[in-house]
PDB file of C-alpha atoms in Angstrom:
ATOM      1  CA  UNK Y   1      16.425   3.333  13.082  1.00  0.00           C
ATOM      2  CA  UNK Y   2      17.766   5.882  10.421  1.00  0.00           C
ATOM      3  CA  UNK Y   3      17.295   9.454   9.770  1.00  0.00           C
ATOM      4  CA  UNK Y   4      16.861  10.249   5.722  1.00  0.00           C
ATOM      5  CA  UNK Y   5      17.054  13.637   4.362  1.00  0.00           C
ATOM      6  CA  UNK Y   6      13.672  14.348   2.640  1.00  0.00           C
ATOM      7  CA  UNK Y   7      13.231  17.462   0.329  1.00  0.00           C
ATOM      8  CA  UNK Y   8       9.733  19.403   0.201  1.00  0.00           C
ATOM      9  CA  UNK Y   9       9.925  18.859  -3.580  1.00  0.00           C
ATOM     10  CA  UNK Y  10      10.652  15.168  -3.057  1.00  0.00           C
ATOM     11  CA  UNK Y  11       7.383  14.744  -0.896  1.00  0.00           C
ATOM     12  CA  UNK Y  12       5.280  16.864  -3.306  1.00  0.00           C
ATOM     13  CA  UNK Y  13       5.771  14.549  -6.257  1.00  0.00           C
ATOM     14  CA  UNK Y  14       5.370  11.669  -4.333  1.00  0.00           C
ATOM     15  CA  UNK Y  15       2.212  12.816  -2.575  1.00  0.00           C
ATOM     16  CA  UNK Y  16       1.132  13.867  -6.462  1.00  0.00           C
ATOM     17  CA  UNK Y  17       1.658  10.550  -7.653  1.00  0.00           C
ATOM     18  CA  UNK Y  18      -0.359   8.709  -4.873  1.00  0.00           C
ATOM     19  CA  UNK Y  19      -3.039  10.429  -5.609  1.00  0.00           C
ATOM     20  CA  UNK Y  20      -2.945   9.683  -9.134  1.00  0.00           C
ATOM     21  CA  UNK Y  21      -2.059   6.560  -8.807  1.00  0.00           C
ATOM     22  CA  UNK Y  22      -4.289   6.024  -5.921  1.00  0.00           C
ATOM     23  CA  UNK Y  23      -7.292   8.262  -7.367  1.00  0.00           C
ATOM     24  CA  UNK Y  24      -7.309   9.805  -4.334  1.00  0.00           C
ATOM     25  CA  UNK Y  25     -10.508  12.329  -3.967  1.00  0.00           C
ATOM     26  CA  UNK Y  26     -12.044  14.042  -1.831  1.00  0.00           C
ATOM     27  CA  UNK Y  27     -15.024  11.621  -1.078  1.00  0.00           C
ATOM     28  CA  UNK Y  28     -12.476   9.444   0.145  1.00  0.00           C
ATOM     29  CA  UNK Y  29     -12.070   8.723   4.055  1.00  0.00           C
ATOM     30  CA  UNK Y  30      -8.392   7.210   4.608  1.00  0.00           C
ATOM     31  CA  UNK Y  31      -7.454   5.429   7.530  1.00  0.00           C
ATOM     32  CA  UNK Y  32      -4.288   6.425   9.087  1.00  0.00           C
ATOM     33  CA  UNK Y  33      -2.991   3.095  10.453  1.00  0.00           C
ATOM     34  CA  UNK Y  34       0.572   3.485  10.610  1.00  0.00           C
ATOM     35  CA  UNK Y  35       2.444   5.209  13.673  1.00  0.00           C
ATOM     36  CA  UNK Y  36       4.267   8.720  13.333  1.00  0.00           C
ATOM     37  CA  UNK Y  37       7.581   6.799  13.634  1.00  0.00           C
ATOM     38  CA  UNK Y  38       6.995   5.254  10.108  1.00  0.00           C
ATOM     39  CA  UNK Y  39       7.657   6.472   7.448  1.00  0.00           C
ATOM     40  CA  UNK Y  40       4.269   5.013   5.673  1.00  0.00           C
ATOM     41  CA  UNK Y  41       2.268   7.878   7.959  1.00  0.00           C
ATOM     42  CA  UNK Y  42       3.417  10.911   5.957  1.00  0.00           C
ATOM     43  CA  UNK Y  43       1.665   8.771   2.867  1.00  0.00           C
ATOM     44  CA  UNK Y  44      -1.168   8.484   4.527  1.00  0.00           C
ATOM     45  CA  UNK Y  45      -1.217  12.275   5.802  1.00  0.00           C
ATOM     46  CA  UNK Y  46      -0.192  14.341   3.013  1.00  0.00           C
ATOM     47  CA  UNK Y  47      -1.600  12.561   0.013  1.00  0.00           C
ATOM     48  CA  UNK Y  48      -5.318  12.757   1.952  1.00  0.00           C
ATOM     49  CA  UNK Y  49      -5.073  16.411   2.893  1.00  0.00           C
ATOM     50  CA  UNK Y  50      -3.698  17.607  -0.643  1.00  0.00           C
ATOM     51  CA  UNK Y  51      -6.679  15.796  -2.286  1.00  0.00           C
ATOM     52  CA  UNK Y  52      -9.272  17.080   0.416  1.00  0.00           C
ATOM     53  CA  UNK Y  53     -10.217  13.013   1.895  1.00  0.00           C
ATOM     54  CA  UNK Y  54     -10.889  13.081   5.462  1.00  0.00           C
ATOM     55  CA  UNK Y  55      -8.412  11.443   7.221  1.00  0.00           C
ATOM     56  CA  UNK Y  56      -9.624   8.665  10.158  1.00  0.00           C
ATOM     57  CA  UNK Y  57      -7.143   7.680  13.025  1.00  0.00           C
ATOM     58  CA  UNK Y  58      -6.979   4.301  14.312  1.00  0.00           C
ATOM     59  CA  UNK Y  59      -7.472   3.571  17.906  1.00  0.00           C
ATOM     60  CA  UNK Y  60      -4.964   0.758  19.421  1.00  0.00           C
ATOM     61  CA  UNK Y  61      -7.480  -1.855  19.735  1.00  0.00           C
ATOM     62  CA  UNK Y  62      -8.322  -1.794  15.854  1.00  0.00           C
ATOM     63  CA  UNK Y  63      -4.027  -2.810  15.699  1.00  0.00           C
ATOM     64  CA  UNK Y  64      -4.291  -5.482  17.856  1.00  0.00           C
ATOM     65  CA  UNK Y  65      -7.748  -7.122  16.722  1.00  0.00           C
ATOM     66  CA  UNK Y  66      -8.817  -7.697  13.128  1.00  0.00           C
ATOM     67  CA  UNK Y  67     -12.302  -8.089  14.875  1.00  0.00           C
ATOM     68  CA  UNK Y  68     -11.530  -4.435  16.261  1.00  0.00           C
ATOM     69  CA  UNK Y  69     -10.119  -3.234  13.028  1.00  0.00           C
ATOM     70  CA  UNK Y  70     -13.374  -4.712  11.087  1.00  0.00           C
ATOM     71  CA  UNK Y  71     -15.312  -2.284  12.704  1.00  0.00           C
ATOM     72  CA  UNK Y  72     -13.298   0.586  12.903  1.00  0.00           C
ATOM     73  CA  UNK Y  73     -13.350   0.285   8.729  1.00  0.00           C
ATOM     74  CA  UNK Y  74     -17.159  -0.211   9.149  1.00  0.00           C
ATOM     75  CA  UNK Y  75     -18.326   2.469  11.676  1.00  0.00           C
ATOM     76  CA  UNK Y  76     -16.347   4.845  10.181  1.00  0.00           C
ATOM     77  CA  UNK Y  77     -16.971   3.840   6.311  1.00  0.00           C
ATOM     78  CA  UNK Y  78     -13.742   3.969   5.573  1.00  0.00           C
ATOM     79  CA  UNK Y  79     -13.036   3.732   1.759  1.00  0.00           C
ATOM     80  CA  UNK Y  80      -9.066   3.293   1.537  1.00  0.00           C
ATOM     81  CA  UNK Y  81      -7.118   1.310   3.510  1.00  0.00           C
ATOM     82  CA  UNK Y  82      -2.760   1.116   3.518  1.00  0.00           C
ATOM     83  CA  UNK Y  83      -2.032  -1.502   5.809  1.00  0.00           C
ATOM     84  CA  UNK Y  84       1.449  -3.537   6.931  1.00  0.00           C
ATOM     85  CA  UNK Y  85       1.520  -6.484   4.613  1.00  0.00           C
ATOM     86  CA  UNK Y  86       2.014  -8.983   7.952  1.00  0.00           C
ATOM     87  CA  UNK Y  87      -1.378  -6.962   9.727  1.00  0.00           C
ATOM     88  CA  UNK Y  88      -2.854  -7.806   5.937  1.00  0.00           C
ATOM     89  CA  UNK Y  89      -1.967 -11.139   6.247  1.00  0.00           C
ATOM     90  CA  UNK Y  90      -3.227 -11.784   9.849  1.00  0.00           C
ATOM     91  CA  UNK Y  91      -6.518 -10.016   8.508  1.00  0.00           C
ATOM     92  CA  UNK Y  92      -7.087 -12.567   5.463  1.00  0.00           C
ATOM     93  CA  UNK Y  93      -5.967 -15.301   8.150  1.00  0.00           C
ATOM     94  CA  UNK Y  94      -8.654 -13.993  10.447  1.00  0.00           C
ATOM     95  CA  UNK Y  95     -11.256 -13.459   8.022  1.00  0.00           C
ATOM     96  CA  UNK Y  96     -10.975 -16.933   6.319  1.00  0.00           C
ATOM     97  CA  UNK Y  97     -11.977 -18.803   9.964  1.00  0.00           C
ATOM     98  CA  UNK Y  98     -14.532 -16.280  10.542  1.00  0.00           C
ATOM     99  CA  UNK Y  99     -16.089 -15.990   7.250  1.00  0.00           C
ATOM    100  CA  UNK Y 100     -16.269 -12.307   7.379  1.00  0.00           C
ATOM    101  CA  UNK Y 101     -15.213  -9.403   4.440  1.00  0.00           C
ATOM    102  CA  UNK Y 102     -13.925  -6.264   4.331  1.00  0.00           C
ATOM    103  CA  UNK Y 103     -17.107  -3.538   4.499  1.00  0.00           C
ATOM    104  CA  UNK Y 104     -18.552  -2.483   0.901  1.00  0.00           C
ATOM    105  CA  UNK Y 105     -17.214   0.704   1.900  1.00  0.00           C
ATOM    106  CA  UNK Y 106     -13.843  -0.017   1.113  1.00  0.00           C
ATOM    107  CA  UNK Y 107     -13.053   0.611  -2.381  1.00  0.00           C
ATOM    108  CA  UNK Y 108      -8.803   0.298  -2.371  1.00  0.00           C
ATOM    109  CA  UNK Y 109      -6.489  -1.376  -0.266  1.00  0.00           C
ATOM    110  CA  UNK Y 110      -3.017  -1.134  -0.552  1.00  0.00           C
ATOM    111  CA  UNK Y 111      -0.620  -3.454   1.302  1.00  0.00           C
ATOM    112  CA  UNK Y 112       3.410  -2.870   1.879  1.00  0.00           C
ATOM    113  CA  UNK Y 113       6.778  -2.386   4.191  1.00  0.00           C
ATOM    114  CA  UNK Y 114       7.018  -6.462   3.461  1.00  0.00           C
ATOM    115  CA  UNK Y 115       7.114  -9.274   1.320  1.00  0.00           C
ATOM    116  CA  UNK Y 116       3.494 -10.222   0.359  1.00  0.00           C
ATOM    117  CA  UNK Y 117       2.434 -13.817   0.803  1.00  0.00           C
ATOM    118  CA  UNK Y 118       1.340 -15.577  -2.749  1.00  0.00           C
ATOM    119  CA  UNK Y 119      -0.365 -17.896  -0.722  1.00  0.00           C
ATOM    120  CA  UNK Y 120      -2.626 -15.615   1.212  1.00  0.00           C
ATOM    121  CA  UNK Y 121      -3.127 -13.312  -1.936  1.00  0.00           C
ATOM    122  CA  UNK Y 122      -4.353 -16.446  -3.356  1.00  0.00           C
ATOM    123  CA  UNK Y 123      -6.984 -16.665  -0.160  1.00  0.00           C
ATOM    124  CA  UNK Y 124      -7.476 -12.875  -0.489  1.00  0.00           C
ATOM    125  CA  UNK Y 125      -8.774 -12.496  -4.075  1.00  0.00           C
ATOM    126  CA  UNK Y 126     -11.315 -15.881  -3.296  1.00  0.00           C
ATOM    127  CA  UNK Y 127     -13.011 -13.584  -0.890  1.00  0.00           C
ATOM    128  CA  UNK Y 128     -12.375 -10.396  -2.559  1.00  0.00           C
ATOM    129  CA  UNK Y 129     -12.396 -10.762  -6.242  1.00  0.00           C
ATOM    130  CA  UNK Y 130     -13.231  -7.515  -7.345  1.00  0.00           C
ATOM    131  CA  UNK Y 131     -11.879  -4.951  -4.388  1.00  0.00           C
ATOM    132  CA  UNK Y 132      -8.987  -2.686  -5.542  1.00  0.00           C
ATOM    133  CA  UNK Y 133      -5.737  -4.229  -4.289  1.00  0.00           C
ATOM    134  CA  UNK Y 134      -2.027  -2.662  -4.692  1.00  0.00           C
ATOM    135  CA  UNK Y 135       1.280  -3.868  -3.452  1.00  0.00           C
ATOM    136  CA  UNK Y 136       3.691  -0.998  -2.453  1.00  0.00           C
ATOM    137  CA  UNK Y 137       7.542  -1.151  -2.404  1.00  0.00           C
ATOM    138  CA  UNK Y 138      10.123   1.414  -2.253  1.00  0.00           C
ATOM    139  CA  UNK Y 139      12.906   2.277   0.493  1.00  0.00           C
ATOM    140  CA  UNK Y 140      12.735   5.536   3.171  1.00  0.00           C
ATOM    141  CA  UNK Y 141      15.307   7.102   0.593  1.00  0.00           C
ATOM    142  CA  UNK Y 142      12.903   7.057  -2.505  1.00  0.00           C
ATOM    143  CA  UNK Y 143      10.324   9.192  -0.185  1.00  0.00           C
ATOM    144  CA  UNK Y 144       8.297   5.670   0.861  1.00  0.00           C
ATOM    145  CA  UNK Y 145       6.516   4.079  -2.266  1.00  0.00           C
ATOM    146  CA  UNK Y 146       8.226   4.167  -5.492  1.00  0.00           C
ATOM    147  CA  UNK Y 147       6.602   1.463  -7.282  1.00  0.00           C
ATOM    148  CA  UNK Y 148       3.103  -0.268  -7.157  1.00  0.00           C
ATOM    149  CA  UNK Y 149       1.684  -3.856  -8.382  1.00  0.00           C
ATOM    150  CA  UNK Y 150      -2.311  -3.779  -8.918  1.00  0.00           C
ATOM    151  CA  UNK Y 151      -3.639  -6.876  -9.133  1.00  0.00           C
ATOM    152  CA  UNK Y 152      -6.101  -7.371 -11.783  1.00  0.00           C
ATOM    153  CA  UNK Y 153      -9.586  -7.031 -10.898  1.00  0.00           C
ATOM    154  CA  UNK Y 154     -11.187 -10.379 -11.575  1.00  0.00           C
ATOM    155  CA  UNK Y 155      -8.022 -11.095 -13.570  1.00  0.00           C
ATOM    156  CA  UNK Y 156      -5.263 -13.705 -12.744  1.00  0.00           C
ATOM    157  CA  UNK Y 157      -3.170 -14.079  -9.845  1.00  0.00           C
ATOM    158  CA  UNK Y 158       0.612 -13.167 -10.870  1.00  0.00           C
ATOM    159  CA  UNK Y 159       3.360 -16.251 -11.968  1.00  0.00           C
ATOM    160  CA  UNK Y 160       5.793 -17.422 -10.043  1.00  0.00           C
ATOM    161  CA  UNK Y 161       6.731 -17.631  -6.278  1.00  0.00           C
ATOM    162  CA  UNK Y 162       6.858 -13.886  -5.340  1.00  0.00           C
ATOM    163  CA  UNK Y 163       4.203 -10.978  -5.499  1.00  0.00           C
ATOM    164  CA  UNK Y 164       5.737  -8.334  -7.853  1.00  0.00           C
ATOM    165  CA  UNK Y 165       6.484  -4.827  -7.218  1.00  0.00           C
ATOM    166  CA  UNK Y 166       4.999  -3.196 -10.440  1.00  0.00           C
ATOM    167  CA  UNK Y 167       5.842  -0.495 -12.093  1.00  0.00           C
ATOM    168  CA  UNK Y 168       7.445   2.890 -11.045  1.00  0.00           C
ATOM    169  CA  UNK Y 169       4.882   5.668  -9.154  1.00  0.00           C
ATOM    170  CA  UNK Y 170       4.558   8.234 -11.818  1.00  0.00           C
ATOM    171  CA  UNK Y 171       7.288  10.486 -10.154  1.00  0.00           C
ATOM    172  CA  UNK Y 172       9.723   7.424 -10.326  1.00  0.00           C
ATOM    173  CA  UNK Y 173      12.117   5.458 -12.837  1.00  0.00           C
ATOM    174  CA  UNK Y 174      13.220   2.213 -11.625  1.00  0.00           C
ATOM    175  CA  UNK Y 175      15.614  -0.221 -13.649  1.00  0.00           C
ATOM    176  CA  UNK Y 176      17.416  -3.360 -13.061  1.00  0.00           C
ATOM    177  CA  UNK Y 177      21.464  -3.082 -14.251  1.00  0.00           C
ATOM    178  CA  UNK Y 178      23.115  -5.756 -14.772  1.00  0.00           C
ATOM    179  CA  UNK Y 179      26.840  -6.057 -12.793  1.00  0.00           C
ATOM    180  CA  UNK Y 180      28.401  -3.585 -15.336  1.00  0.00           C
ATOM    181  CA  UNK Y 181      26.153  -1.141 -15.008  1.00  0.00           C
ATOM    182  CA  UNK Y 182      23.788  -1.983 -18.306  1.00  0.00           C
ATOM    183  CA  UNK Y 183      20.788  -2.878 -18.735  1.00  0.00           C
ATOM    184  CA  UNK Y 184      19.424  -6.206 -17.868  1.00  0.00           C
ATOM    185  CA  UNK Y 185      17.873  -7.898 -20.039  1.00  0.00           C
ATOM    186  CA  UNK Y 186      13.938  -9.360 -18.917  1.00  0.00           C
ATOM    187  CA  UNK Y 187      14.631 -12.072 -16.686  1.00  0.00           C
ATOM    188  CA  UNK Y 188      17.686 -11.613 -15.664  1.00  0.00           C
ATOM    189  CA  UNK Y 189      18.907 -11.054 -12.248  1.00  0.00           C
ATOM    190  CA  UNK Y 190      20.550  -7.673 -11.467  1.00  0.00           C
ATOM    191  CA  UNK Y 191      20.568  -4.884  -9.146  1.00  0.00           C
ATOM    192  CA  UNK Y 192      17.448  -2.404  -9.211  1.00  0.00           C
ATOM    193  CA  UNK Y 193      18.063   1.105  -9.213  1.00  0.00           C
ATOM    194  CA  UNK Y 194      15.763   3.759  -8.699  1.00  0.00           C
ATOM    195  CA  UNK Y 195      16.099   7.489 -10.101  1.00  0.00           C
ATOM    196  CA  UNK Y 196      13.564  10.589 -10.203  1.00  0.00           C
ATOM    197  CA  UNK Y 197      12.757  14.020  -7.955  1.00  0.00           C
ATOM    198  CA  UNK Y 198      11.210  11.061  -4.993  1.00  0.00           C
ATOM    199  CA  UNK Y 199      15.093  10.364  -3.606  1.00  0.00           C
ATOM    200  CA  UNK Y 200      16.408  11.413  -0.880  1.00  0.00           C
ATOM    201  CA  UNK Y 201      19.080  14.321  -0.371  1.00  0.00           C
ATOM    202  CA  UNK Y 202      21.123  12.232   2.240  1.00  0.00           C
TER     203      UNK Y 202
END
């Protein structure tokens, strides 16, 4: 619904930080779910072809059926998967009645573009305790993700009623000022701001 003014240098130092921050390689066969029309696709296009991965398009059945999408990930041995949080949640929904997992393939998923469910991470890390999981966040004007949330492999669930956003990618700064402009202290409510080469020019 908007167009944002993205510089090269903006998408090369986000695309550098996903793959650090990703460990992006180029064993690695990424699927491409989102459409061109999103702004998530250029993170799953440039990241994978600057670190050599093979990228795998989706067909339109695997968005429509998680039994579809199952074996998309499996015939294809996918090994990292960026998915819509509410597609994530309809998988883990999905999953839980049929008693199925994610193929050992898989060795990251990383979820985002929404508010993650507690609840169904909860359900996700009963079934999944081990897999590489990372919530994205950041605006179109911060060149997509700006900050990521790993949950702790075999570790606890987060506190409190929402999923956090994490800490900033590594070409990112991200604070929360308080209503005159300083910082908050921990806890408080405030507005975040984000700073660093990733914003947009317009």
């Amino acid at each position: 619904p908007k167009g944002v003014v993205i510089s090269h240098l903006a998408l090369a130092c986000h695309a550098q930080s996903v793959i650090q921050s990703y460990a992006l390689n180029p064993s690695d066969r990424i699927l491409q779910f989102a459409s061109l029309s999103f702004d998530v696709s250029i993170e799953e296009i440039v990241p994978t072809l600057v670190a050599g991965a093979e990228r795998v398009l989706r067909h339109n059945e695997a968005a429509e059926s998680v039994s579809a999408f199952l074996q998309l990930v499996h015939d294809h041995k996918l090994t990292v998967l960026n998915l819509p949080t509410s597609f994530w949640h309809t998988c883990v929904e999905q999953m839980g009645l049929s008693g199925s997992v994610l193929p050992e393939s898989v060795r990251l998923l990383i979820v985002g573009g929404e508010k993650a469910s507690p609840g169904i991470l909860e359900q996700w890390r009963r079934t999944h305790p081990s897999l590489h999981w990372i919530n994205a966040y950041g605006p179109t004007e911060t060149t997509i993700s700006c900050t990521f949330y790993e949950l702790p492999r075999n570790g606890p669930l987060p506190n409190g009623s929402d999923v956090p956003i994490g800490r900033p990618l590594g070409h990112a700064r991200a604070v929360v000022l308080a209503i005159d402009g300083s910082l908050a202290p921990p806890g408080a409510q405030g507005e975040l701001c984000i700073a660093g080469p990733g914003l947009s020019s317009g």
